[in-house]
């Protein structure tokens, strides 16, 4: 089983006018990956969840949920884009 297959859900915490979020959204779109988007300016609950569970209200942040129930909160646009690229490569190799 590849690492790519062990991921249950990806969710990007973001907001529209954040430039780091825009770069991250574009990278995700270019890779053609399906990632749920959670806008923390439009939805207070998303902001609260990010702050409580992720640790801080900084965006972008990628919530990575594994099949085994583990959840990881990945901050920093460069790290998220690196993760997305790796993920896409693994999916391509697994196909
Ligand atoms: N180095 C970070 C910068 C992210 C950043 O500064 N995000 C701003 C919005 S554009 C933010 O969330 N600021 C609130 C905070 O850091 O608490 C990245 O590349 O993701």
PDB file of N, CA and C and ligand atoms in Angstrom:
ATOM      1  N   UNK A   1       0.848  -1.205   0.000  1.00  0.00           N
ATOM      2  CA  UNK A   1       0.000   0.000   0.000  1.00  0.00           C
ATOM      3  C   UNK A   1       0.883   1.255   0.000  1.00  0.00           C
ATOM      4  N   UNK A   2       0.575   2.206  -0.846  1.00  0.00           N
ATOM      5  CA  UNK A   2       1.386   3.421  -0.902  1.00  0.00           C
ATOM      6  C   UNK A   2       0.901   4.414   0.155  1.00  0.00           C
ATOM      7  N   UNK A   3       1.753   5.402   0.419  1.00  0.00           N
ATOM      8  CA  UNK A   3       1.364   6.448   1.354  1.00  0.00           C
ATOM      9  C   UNK A   3       0.126   7.187   0.848  1.00  0.00           C
ATOM     10  N   UNK A   4       0.059   7.373  -0.479  1.00  0.00           N
ATOM     11  CA  UNK A   4      -1.063   8.103  -1.060  1.00  0.00           C
ATOM     12  C   UNK A   4      -2.388   7.416  -0.735  1.00  0.00           C
ATOM     13  N   UNK A   5      -2.378   6.062  -0.753  1.00  0.00           N
ATOM     14  CA  UNK A   5      -3.615   5.340  -0.487  1.00  0.00           C
ATOM     15  C   UNK A   5      -4.038   5.425   0.970  1.00  0.00           C
ATOM     16  N   UNK A   6      -3.095   5.766   1.858  1.00  0.00           N
ATOM     17  CA  UNK A   6      -3.437   5.775   3.275  1.00  0.00           C
ATOM     18  C   UNK A   6      -4.097   7.079   3.709  1.00  0.00           C
ATOM     19  N   UNK A   7      -4.271   8.008   2.773  1.00  0.00           N
ATOM     20  CA  UNK A   7      -4.906   9.277   3.134  1.00  0.00           C
ATOM     21  C   UNK A   7      -6.414   9.210   2.917  1.00  0.00           C
ATOM     22  N   UNK A   8      -7.153   9.596   3.971  1.00  0.00           N
ATOM     23  CA  UNK A   8      -8.610   9.526   3.906  1.00  0.00           C
ATOM     24  C   UNK A   8      -9.195  10.839   3.405  1.00  0.00           C
ATOM     25  N   UNK A   9      -8.649  11.955   3.914  1.00  0.00           N
ATOM     26  CA  UNK A   9      -9.207  13.252   3.528  1.00  0.00           C
ATOM     27  C   UNK A   9      -8.172  14.366   3.672  1.00  0.00           C
ATOM     28  N   UNK A  10      -8.210  15.294   2.711  1.00  0.00           N
ATOM     29  CA  UNK A  10      -7.361  16.478   2.784  1.00  0.00           C
ATOM     30  C   UNK A  10      -8.257  17.704   2.824  1.00  0.00           C
ATOM     31  N   UNK A  11      -7.963  18.646   3.723  1.00  0.00           N
ATOM     32  CA  UNK A  11      -8.747  19.880   3.791  1.00  0.00           C
ATOM     33  C   UNK A  11      -7.803  21.067   3.942  1.00  0.00           C
ATOM     34  N   UNK A  12      -7.997  22.069   3.098  1.00  0.00           N
ATOM     35  CA  UNK A  12      -7.151  23.260   3.141  1.00  0.00           C
ATOM     36  C   UNK A  12      -7.875  24.377   3.887  1.00  0.00           C
ATOM     37  N   UNK A  13      -7.302  24.812   4.998  1.00  0.00           N
ATOM     38  CA  UNK A  13      -7.807  25.977   5.721  1.00  0.00           C
ATOM     39  C   UNK A  13      -7.170  27.198   5.072  1.00  0.00           C
ATOM     40  N   UNK A  14      -7.985  28.166   4.708  1.00  0.00           N
ATOM     41  CA  UNK A  14      -7.491  29.288   3.905  1.00  0.00           C
ATOM     42  C   UNK A  14      -8.463  30.459   3.998  1.00  0.00           C
ATOM     43  N   UNK A  15      -8.139  31.568   3.312  1.00  0.00           N
ATOM     44  CA  UNK A  15      -9.157  32.569   2.972  1.00  0.00           C
ATOM     45  C   UNK A  15      -8.774  33.242   1.665  1.00  0.00           C
ATOM     46  N   UNK A  16      -9.741  33.838   1.028  1.00  0.00           N
ATOM     47  CA  UNK A  16      -9.583  34.294  -0.356  1.00  0.00           C
ATOM     48  C   UNK A  16      -8.449  35.277  -0.559  1.00  0.00           C
ATOM     49  N   UNK A  17      -8.345  36.315   0.288  1.00  0.00           N
ATOM     50  CA  UNK A  17      -7.392  37.393   0.013  1.00  0.00           C
ATOM     51  C   UNK A  17      -5.967  37.105   0.505  1.00  0.00           C
ATOM     52  N   UNK A  18      -5.739  35.956   1.083  1.00  0.00           N
ATOM     53  CA  UNK A  18      -4.399  35.601   1.578  1.00  0.00           C
ATOM     54  C   UNK A  18      -3.523  35.165   0.394  1.00  0.00           C
ATOM     55  N   UNK A  19      -2.414  35.872   0.134  1.00  0.00           N
ATOM     56  CA  UNK A  19      -1.580  35.545  -1.025  1.00  0.00           C
ATOM     57  C   UNK A  19      -0.925  34.159  -0.931  1.00  0.00           C
ATOM     58  N   UNK A  20      -0.547  33.758   0.270  1.00  0.00           N
ATOM     59  CA  UNK A  20       0.058  32.427   0.445  1.00  0.00           C
ATOM     60  C   UNK A  20      -0.977  31.333   0.146  1.00  0.00           C
ATOM     61  N   UNK A  21      -2.223  31.623   0.479  1.00  0.00           N
ATOM     62  CA  UNK A  21      -3.305  30.673   0.199  1.00  0.00           C
ATOM     63  C   UNK A  21      -3.533  30.574  -1.305  1.00  0.00           C
ATOM     64  N   UNK A  22      -3.445  31.718  -1.988  1.00  0.00           N
ATOM     65  CA  UNK A  22      -3.669  31.733  -3.438  1.00  0.00           C
ATOM     66  C   UNK A  22      -2.631  30.870  -4.149  1.00  0.00           C
ATOM     67  N   UNK A  23      -1.377  31.014  -3.745  1.00  0.00           N
ATOM     68  CA  UNK A  23      -0.297  30.215  -4.344  1.00  0.00           C
ATOM     69  C   UNK A  23      -0.545  28.728  -4.079  1.00  0.00           C
ATOM     70  N   UNK A  24      -0.968  28.425  -2.878  1.00  0.00           N
ATOM     71  CA  UNK A  24      -1.212  27.027  -2.500  1.00  0.00           C
ATOM     72  C   UNK A  24      -2.404  26.451  -3.268  1.00  0.00           C
ATOM     73  N   UNK A  25      -3.483  27.238  -3.359  1.00  0.00           N
ATOM     74  CA  UNK A  25      -4.666  26.769  -4.096  1.00  0.00           C
ATOM     75  C   UNK A  25      -4.303  26.496  -5.557  1.00  0.00           C
ATOM     76  N   UNK A  26      -3.491  27.388  -6.138  1.00  0.00           N
ATOM     77  CA  UNK A  26      -3.102  27.230  -7.539  1.00  0.00           C
ATOM     78  C   UNK A  26      -2.291  25.946  -7.729  1.00  0.00           C
ATOM     79  N   UNK A  27      -1.369  25.679  -6.814  1.00  0.00           N
ATOM     80  CA  UNK A  27      -0.547  24.459  -6.907  1.00  0.00           C
ATOM     81  C   UNK A  27      -1.433  23.211  -6.823  1.00  0.00           C
ATOM     82  N   UNK A  28      -2.416  23.243  -5.941  1.00  0.00           N
ATOM     83  CA  UNK A  28      -3.334  22.099  -5.797  1.00  0.00           C
ATOM     84  C   UNK A  28      -4.145  21.913  -7.075  1.00  0.00           C
ATOM     85  N   UNK A  29      -4.644  23.036  -7.610  1.00  0.00           N
ATOM     86  CA  UNK A  29      -5.452  22.955  -8.839  1.00  0.00           C
ATOM     87  C   UNK A  29      -4.619  22.427 -10.004  1.00  0.00           C
ATOM     88  N   UNK A  30      -3.371  22.901 -10.086  1.00  0.00           N
ATOM     89  CA  UNK A  30      -2.502  22.476 -11.197  1.00  0.00           C
ATOM     90  C   UNK A  30      -2.226  20.981 -11.137  1.00  0.00           C
ATOM     91  N   UNK A  31      -2.191  20.436  -9.930  1.00  0.00           N
ATOM     92  CA  UNK A  31      -1.937  19.001  -9.782  1.00  0.00           C
ATOM     93  C   UNK A  31      -3.221  18.188  -9.951  1.00  0.00           C
ATOM     94  N   UNK A  32      -4.347  18.878 -10.001  1.00  0.00           N
ATOM     95  CA  UNK A  32      -5.616  18.186 -10.217  1.00  0.00           C
ATOM     96  C   UNK A  32      -6.060  17.345  -9.037  1.00  0.00           C
ATOM     97  N   UNK A  33      -5.621  17.737  -7.828  1.00  0.00           N
ATOM     98  CA  UNK A  33      -6.012  16.974  -6.648  1.00  0.00           C
ATOM     99  C   UNK A  33      -7.307  17.532  -6.049  1.00  0.00           C
ATOM    100  N   UNK A  34      -8.098  16.645  -5.482  1.00  0.00           N
ATOM    101  CA  UNK A  34      -9.331  17.074  -4.820  1.00  0.00           C
ATOM    102  C   UNK A  34      -9.030  17.355  -3.360  1.00  0.00           C
ATOM    103  N   UNK A  35      -9.119  18.623  -2.997  1.00  0.00           N
ATOM    104  CA  UNK A  35      -8.863  19.022  -1.610  1.00  0.00           C
ATOM    105  C   UNK A  35     -10.000  19.935  -1.164  1.00  0.00           C
ATOM    106  N   UNK A  36     -10.690  19.514  -0.127  1.00  0.00           N
ATOM    107  CA  UNK A  36     -11.783  20.321   0.407  1.00  0.00           C
ATOM    108  C   UNK A  36     -11.242  21.657   0.906  1.00  0.00           C
ATOM    109  N   UNK A  37     -11.960  22.743   0.682  1.00  0.00           N
ATOM    110  CA  UNK A  37     -11.501  24.055   1.138  1.00  0.00           C
ATOM    111  C   UNK A  37     -12.351  24.559   2.291  1.00  0.00           C
ATOM    112  N   UNK A  38     -11.691  25.065   3.317  1.00  0.00           N
ATOM    113  CA  UNK A  38     -12.401  25.576   4.498  1.00  0.00           C
ATOM    114  C   UNK A  38     -11.952  27.009   4.760  1.00  0.00           C
ATOM    115  N   UNK A  39     -12.816  27.960   4.428  1.00  0.00           N
ATOM    116  CA  UNK A  39     -12.509  29.384   4.536  1.00  0.00           C
ATOM    117  C   UNK A  39     -12.710  29.855   5.979  1.00  0.00           C
ATOM    118  N   UNK A  40     -11.632  30.299   6.613  1.00  0.00           N
ATOM    119  CA  UNK A  40     -11.719  30.654   8.036  1.00  0.00           C
ATOM    120  C   UNK A  40     -12.271  32.061   8.256  1.00  0.00           C
ATOM    121  N   UNK A  41     -12.385  32.849   7.178  1.00  0.00           N
ATOM    122  CA  UNK A  41     -13.005  34.171   7.331  1.00  0.00           C
ATOM    123  C   UNK A  41     -14.516  34.075   7.176  1.00  0.00           C
ATOM    124  N   UNK A  42     -14.938  33.132   6.371  1.00  0.00           N
ATOM    125  CA  UNK A  42     -16.385  32.979   6.136  1.00  0.00           C
ATOM    126  C   UNK A  42     -17.041  32.078   7.169  1.00  0.00           C
ATOM    127  N   UNK A  43     -16.237  31.256   7.806  1.00  0.00           N
ATOM    128  CA  UNK A  43     -16.804  30.262   8.720  1.00  0.00           C
ATOM    129  C   UNK A  43     -16.027  30.267  10.041  1.00  0.00           C
ATOM    130  N   UNK A  44     -16.684  30.790  11.090  1.00  0.00           N
ATOM    131  CA  UNK A  44     -16.030  30.923  12.394  1.00  0.00           C
ATOM    132  C   UNK A  44     -15.653  29.564  12.980  1.00  0.00           C
ATOM    133  N   UNK A  45     -16.474  28.565  12.689  1.00  0.00           N
ATOM    134  CA  UNK A  45     -16.204  27.221  13.216  1.00  0.00           C
ATOM    135  C   UNK A  45     -14.880  26.675  12.658  1.00  0.00           C
ATOM    136  N   UNK A  46     -14.644  26.930  11.382  1.00  0.00           N
ATOM    137  CA  UNK A  46     -13.386  26.488  10.771  1.00  0.00           C
ATOM    138  C   UNK A  46     -12.198  27.185  11.438  1.00  0.00           C
ATOM    139  N   UNK A  47     -12.366  28.469  11.712  1.00  0.00           N
ATOM    140  CA  UNK A  47     -11.286  29.222  12.361  1.00  0.00           C
ATOM    141  C   UNK A  47     -11.012  28.654  13.766  1.00  0.00           C
ATOM    142  N   UNK A  48     -12.075  28.370  14.493  1.00  0.00           N
ATOM    143  CA  UNK A  48     -11.919  27.823  15.837  1.00  0.00           C
ATOM    144  C   UNK A  48     -11.242  26.448  15.802  1.00  0.00           C
ATOM    145  N   UNK A  49     -11.650  25.627  14.852  1.00  0.00           N
ATOM    146  CA  UNK A  49     -11.065  24.291  14.738  1.00  0.00           C
ATOM    147  C   UNK A  49      -9.583  24.378  14.408  1.00  0.00           C
ATOM    148  N   UNK A  50      -9.247  25.267  13.464  1.00  0.00           N
ATOM    149  CA  UNK A  50      -7.841  25.434  13.081  1.00  0.00           C
ATOM    150  C   UNK A  50      -7.005  25.877  14.291  1.00  0.00           C
ATOM    151  N   UNK A  51      -7.524  26.839  15.027  1.00  0.00           N
ATOM    152  CA  UNK A  51      -6.779  27.363  16.175  1.00  0.00           C
ATOM    153  C   UNK A  51      -6.632  26.319  17.280  1.00  0.00           C
ATOM    154  N   UNK A  52      -7.726  25.628  17.589  1.00  0.00           N
ATOM    155  CA  UNK A  52      -7.696  24.657  18.692  1.00  0.00           C
ATOM    156  C   UNK A  52      -6.913  23.400  18.332  1.00  0.00           C
ATOM    157  N   UNK A  53      -7.189  22.874  17.143  1.00  0.00           N
ATOM    158  CA  UNK A  53      -6.582  21.578  16.802  1.00  0.00           C
ATOM    159  C   UNK A  53      -5.246  21.721  16.086  1.00  0.00           C
ATOM    160  N   UNK A  54      -5.148  22.750  15.234  1.00  0.00           N
ATOM    161  CA  UNK A  54      -3.890  22.955  14.503  1.00  0.00           C
ATOM    162  C   UNK A  54      -2.855  23.629  15.390  1.00  0.00           C
ATOM    163  N   UNK A  55      -3.316  24.545  16.225  1.00  0.00           N
ATOM    164  CA  UNK A  55      -2.404  25.214  17.155  1.00  0.00           C
ATOM    165  C   UNK A  55      -2.320  26.714  16.983  1.00  0.00           C
ATOM    166  N   UNK A  56      -2.674  27.230  15.796  1.00  0.00           N
ATOM    167  CA  UNK A  56      -2.646  28.681  15.571  1.00  0.00           C
ATOM    168  C   UNK A  56      -3.546  29.022  14.376  1.00  0.00           C
ATOM    169  N   UNK A  57      -4.007  30.300  14.311  1.00  0.00           N
ATOM    170  CA  UNK A  57      -4.951  30.681  13.245  1.00  0.00           C
ATOM    171  C   UNK A  57      -4.260  31.110  11.958  1.00  0.00           C
ATOM    172  N   UNK A  58      -3.124  30.497  11.648  1.00  0.00           N
ATOM    173  CA  UNK A  58      -2.381  30.880  10.442  1.00  0.00           C
ATOM    174  C   UNK A  58      -2.827  30.040   9.240  1.00  0.00           C
ATOM    175  N   UNK A  59      -2.974  30.720   8.109  1.00  0.00           N
ATOM    176  CA  UNK A  59      -3.314  30.030   6.863  1.00  0.00           C
ATOM    177  C   UNK A  59      -2.256  30.332   5.803  1.00  0.00           C
ATOM    178  N   UNK A  60      -2.063  29.462   4.828  1.00  0.00           N
ATOM    179  CA  UNK A  60      -2.771  28.201   4.641  1.00  0.00           C
ATOM    180  C   UNK A  60      -2.302  27.122   5.615  1.00  0.00           C
ATOM    181  N   UNK A  61      -3.213  26.189   5.873  1.00  0.00           N
ATOM    182  CA  UNK A  61      -2.865  25.020   6.672  1.00  0.00           C
ATOM    183  C   UNK A  61      -3.613  23.819   6.077  1.00  0.00           C
ATOM    184  N   UNK A  62      -2.898  22.748   5.883  1.00  0.00           N
ATOM    185  CA  UNK A  62      -3.509  21.546   5.316  1.00  0.00           C
ATOM    186  C   UNK A  62      -3.767  20.532   6.425  1.00  0.00           C
ATOM    187  N   UNK A  63      -5.034  20.142   6.553  1.00  0.00           N
ATOM    188  CA  UNK A  63      -5.380  19.087   7.512  1.00  0.00           C
ATOM    189  C   UNK A  63      -5.331  17.748   6.777  1.00  0.00           C
ATOM    190  N   UNK A  64      -4.442  16.873   7.252  1.00  0.00           N
ATOM    191  CA  UNK A  64      -4.241  15.577   6.599  1.00  0.00           C
ATOM    192  C   UNK A  64      -4.795  14.498   7.513  1.00  0.00           C
ATOM    193  N   UNK A  65      -5.847  13.842   7.049  1.00  0.00           N
ATOM    194  CA  UNK A  65      -6.449  12.765   7.847  1.00  0.00           C
ATOM    195  C   UNK A  65      -6.111  11.428   7.205  1.00  0.00           C
ATOM    196  N   UNK A  66      -5.512  10.553   7.983  1.00  0.00           N
ATOM    197  CA  UNK A  66      -5.108   9.227   7.484  1.00  0.00           C
ATOM    198  C   UNK A  66      -6.224   8.212   7.708  1.00  0.00           C
ATOM    199  N   UNK A  67      -6.119   7.130   6.998  1.00  0.00           N
ATOM    200  CA  UNK A  67      -7.097   6.051   7.147  1.00  0.00           C
ATOM    201  C   UNK A  67      -7.133   5.503   8.572  1.00  0.00           C
ATOM    202  N   UNK A  68      -5.977   5.545   9.230  1.00  0.00           N
ATOM    203  CA  UNK A  68      -5.917   5.002  10.594  1.00  0.00           C
ATOM    204  C   UNK A  68      -6.430   6.001  11.641  1.00  0.00           C
ATOM    205  N   UNK A  69      -6.938   7.159  11.187  1.00  0.00           N
ATOM    206  CA  UNK A  69      -7.525   8.125  12.112  1.00  0.00           C
ATOM    207  C   UNK A  69      -6.571   9.228  12.538  1.00  0.00           C
ATOM    208  N   UNK A  70      -5.280   9.065  12.260  1.00  0.00           N
ATOM    209  CA  UNK A  70      -4.319  10.107  12.631  1.00  0.00           C
ATOM    210  C   UNK A  70      -4.570  11.371  11.819  1.00  0.00           C
ATOM    211  N   UNK A  71      -4.429  12.516  12.494  1.00  0.00           N
ATOM    212  CA  UNK A  71      -4.610  13.804  11.824  1.00  0.00           C
ATOM    213  C   UNK A  71      -3.356  14.645  12.008  1.00  0.00           C
ATOM    214  N   UNK A  72      -2.900  15.223  10.906  1.00  0.00           N
ATOM    215  CA  UNK A  72      -1.713  16.084  10.933  1.00  0.00           C
ATOM    216  C   UNK A  72      -2.117  17.453  10.403  1.00  0.00           C
ATOM    217  N   UNK A  73      -1.584  18.508  11.038  1.00  0.00           N
ATOM    218  CA  UNK A  73      -1.867  19.870  10.586  1.00  0.00           C
ATOM    219  C   UNK A  73      -0.580  20.432  10.007  1.00  0.00           C
ATOM    220  N   UNK A  74      -0.578  20.660   8.694  1.00  0.00           N
ATOM    221  CA  UNK A  74       0.638  21.095   8.009  1.00  0.00           C
ATOM    222  C   UNK A  74       0.536  22.581   7.654  1.00  0.00           C
ATOM    223  N   UNK A  75       1.362  23.383   8.335  1.00  0.00           N
ATOM    224  CA  UNK A  75       1.415  24.824   8.064  1.00  0.00           C
ATOM    225  C   UNK A  75       2.516  25.108   7.050  1.00  0.00           C
ATOM    226  N   UNK A  76       2.540  26.336   6.554  1.00  0.00           N
ATOM    227  CA  UNK A  76       3.539  26.856   5.608  1.00  0.00           C
ATOM    228  C   UNK A  76       3.232  26.436   4.166  1.00  0.00           C
ATOM    229  N   UNK A  77       2.999  27.441   3.329  1.00  0.00           N
ATOM    230  CA  UNK A  77       2.637  27.180   1.929  1.00  0.00           C
ATOM    231  C   UNK A  77       3.681  26.308   1.229  1.00  0.00           C
ATOM    232  N   UNK A  78       4.970  26.571   1.452  1.00  0.00           N
ATOM    233  CA  UNK A  78       6.016  25.792   0.774  1.00  0.00           C
ATOM    234  C   UNK A  78       5.937  24.316   1.182  1.00  0.00           C
ATOM    235  N   UNK A  79       5.688  24.057   2.455  1.00  0.00           N
ATOM    236  CA  UNK A  79       5.592  22.673   2.936  1.00  0.00           C
ATOM    237  C   UNK A  79       4.352  21.990   2.367  1.00  0.00           C
ATOM    238  N   UNK A  80       3.256  22.744   2.289  1.00  0.00           N
ATOM    239  CA  UNK A  80       2.012  22.169   1.753  1.00  0.00           C
ATOM    240  C   UNK A  80       2.192  21.820   0.277  1.00  0.00           C
ATOM    241  N   UNK A  81       2.808  22.736  -0.471  1.00  0.00           N
ATOM    242  CA  UNK A  81       3.012  22.500  -1.906  1.00  0.00           C
ATOM    243  C   UNK A  81       3.941  21.299  -2.117  1.00  0.00           C
ATOM    244  N   UNK A  82       4.971  21.199  -1.296  1.00  0.00           N
ATOM    245  CA  UNK A  82       5.883  20.053  -1.370  1.00  0.00           C
ATOM    246  C   UNK A  82       5.116  18.753  -1.115  1.00  0.00           C
ATOM    247  N   UNK A  83       4.254  18.773  -0.110  1.00  0.00           N
ATOM    248  CA  UNK A  83       3.443  17.598   0.220  1.00  0.00           C
ATOM    249  C   UNK A  83       2.530  17.225  -0.950  1.00  0.00           C
ATOM    250  N   UNK A  84       1.890  18.240  -1.537  1.00  0.00           N
ATOM    251  CA  UNK A  84       0.965  18.018  -2.655  1.00  0.00           C
ATOM    252  C   UNK A  84       1.709  17.411  -3.852  1.00  0.00           C
ATOM    253  N   UNK A  85       2.876  17.935  -4.142  1.00  0.00           N
ATOM    254  CA  UNK A  85       3.667  17.414  -5.264  1.00  0.00           C
ATOM    255  C   UNK A  85       4.054  15.961  -5.035  1.00  0.00           C
ATOM    256  N   UNK A  86       4.470  15.658  -3.803  1.00  0.00           N
ATOM    257  CA  UNK A  86       4.861  14.287  -3.460  1.00  0.00           C
ATOM    258  C   UNK A  86       3.661  13.347  -3.590  1.00  0.00           C
ATOM    259  N   UNK A  87       2.538  13.843  -3.104  1.00  0.00           N
ATOM    260  CA  UNK A  87       1.298  13.077  -3.132  1.00  0.00           C
ATOM    261  C   UNK A  87       0.894  12.733  -4.560  1.00  0.00           C
ATOM    262  N   UNK A  88       0.979  13.737  -5.410  1.00  0.00           N
ATOM    263  CA  UNK A  88       0.601  13.552  -6.812  1.00  0.00           C
ATOM    264  C   UNK A  88       1.537  12.536  -7.476  1.00  0.00           C
ATOM    265  N   UNK A  89       2.833  12.637  -7.162  1.00  0.00           N
ATOM    266  CA  UNK A  89       3.797  11.695  -7.732  1.00  0.00           C
ATOM    267  C   UNK A  89       3.488  10.265  -7.302  1.00  0.00           C
ATOM    268  N   UNK A  90       3.136  10.083  -6.047  1.00  0.00           N
ATOM    269  CA  UNK A  90       2.833   8.740  -5.548  1.00  0.00           C
ATOM    270  C   UNK A  90       1.577   8.188  -6.208  1.00  0.00           C
ATOM    271  N   UNK A  91       0.572   9.056  -6.396  1.00  0.00           N
ATOM    272  CA  UNK A  91      -0.664   8.624  -7.041  1.00  0.00           C
ATOM    273  C   UNK A  91      -0.400   8.207  -8.483  1.00  0.00           C
ATOM    274  N   UNK A  92       0.473   8.982  -9.153  1.00  0.00           N
ATOM    275  CA  UNK A  92       0.805   8.701 -10.550  1.00  0.00           C
ATOM    276  C   UNK A  92       1.532   7.365 -10.659  1.00  0.00           C
ATOM    277  N   UNK A  93       2.477   7.127  -9.726  1.00  0.00           N
ATOM    278  CA  UNK A  93       3.239   5.881  -9.755  1.00  0.00           C
ATOM    279  C   UNK A  93       2.365   4.680  -9.413  1.00  0.00           C
ATOM    280  N   UNK A  94       1.359   4.903  -8.552  1.00  0.00           N
ATOM    281  CA  UNK A  94       0.494   3.796  -8.128  1.00  0.00           C
ATOM    282  C   UNK A  94      -0.496   3.398  -9.225  1.00  0.00           C
ATOM    283  N   UNK A  95      -0.750   4.327 -10.167  1.00  0.00           N
ATOM    284  CA  UNK A  95      -1.778   4.079 -11.202  1.00  0.00           C
ATOM    285  C   UNK A  95      -1.305   3.055 -12.230  1.00  0.00           C
TER     286      UNK A  95
HETATM  287  N1  LIG B   1       5.169  31.670   5.809  1.00  0.00           N
HETATM  288  C1  LIG B   1       3.740  31.438   5.791  1.00  0.00           C
HETATM  289  C2  LIG B   1       3.021  32.774   5.889  1.00  0.00           C
HETATM  290  C3  LIG B   1       1.515  32.600   6.035  1.00  0.00           C
HETATM  291  C4  LIG B   1       0.865  33.892   6.497  1.00  0.00           C
HETATM  292  O1  LIG B   1       1.527  34.885   6.845  1.00  0.00           O
HETATM  293  N2  LIG B   1      -0.460  33.863   6.516  1.00  0.00           N
HETATM  294  C5  LIG B   1      -1.215  34.988   7.011  1.00  0.00           C
HETATM  295  C6  LIG B   1      -2.366  35.337   6.064  1.00  0.00           C
HETATM  296  S1  LIG B   1      -1.782  35.896   4.501  1.00  0.00           S
HETATM  297  C7  LIG B   1      -1.823  34.609   8.342  1.00  0.00           C
HETATM  298  O2  LIG B   1      -2.464  33.591   8.477  1.00  0.00           O
HETATM  299  N3  LIG B   1      -1.583  35.456   9.374  1.00  0.00           N
HETATM  300  C8  LIG B   1      -2.171  35.234  10.669  1.00  0.00           C
HETATM  301  C9  LIG B   1      -1.224  34.565  11.606  1.00  0.00           C
HETATM  302  O3  LIG B   1      -0.089  34.246  11.215  1.00  0.00           O
HETATM  303  O4  LIG B   1      -1.647  34.323  12.737  1.00  0.00           O
HETATM  304  C10 LIG B   1       3.357  30.632   4.552  1.00  0.00           C
HETATM  305  O5  LIG B   1       4.102  30.681   3.548  1.00  0.00           O
HETATM  306  O6  LIG B   1       2.339  29.924   4.583  1.00  0.00           O
END
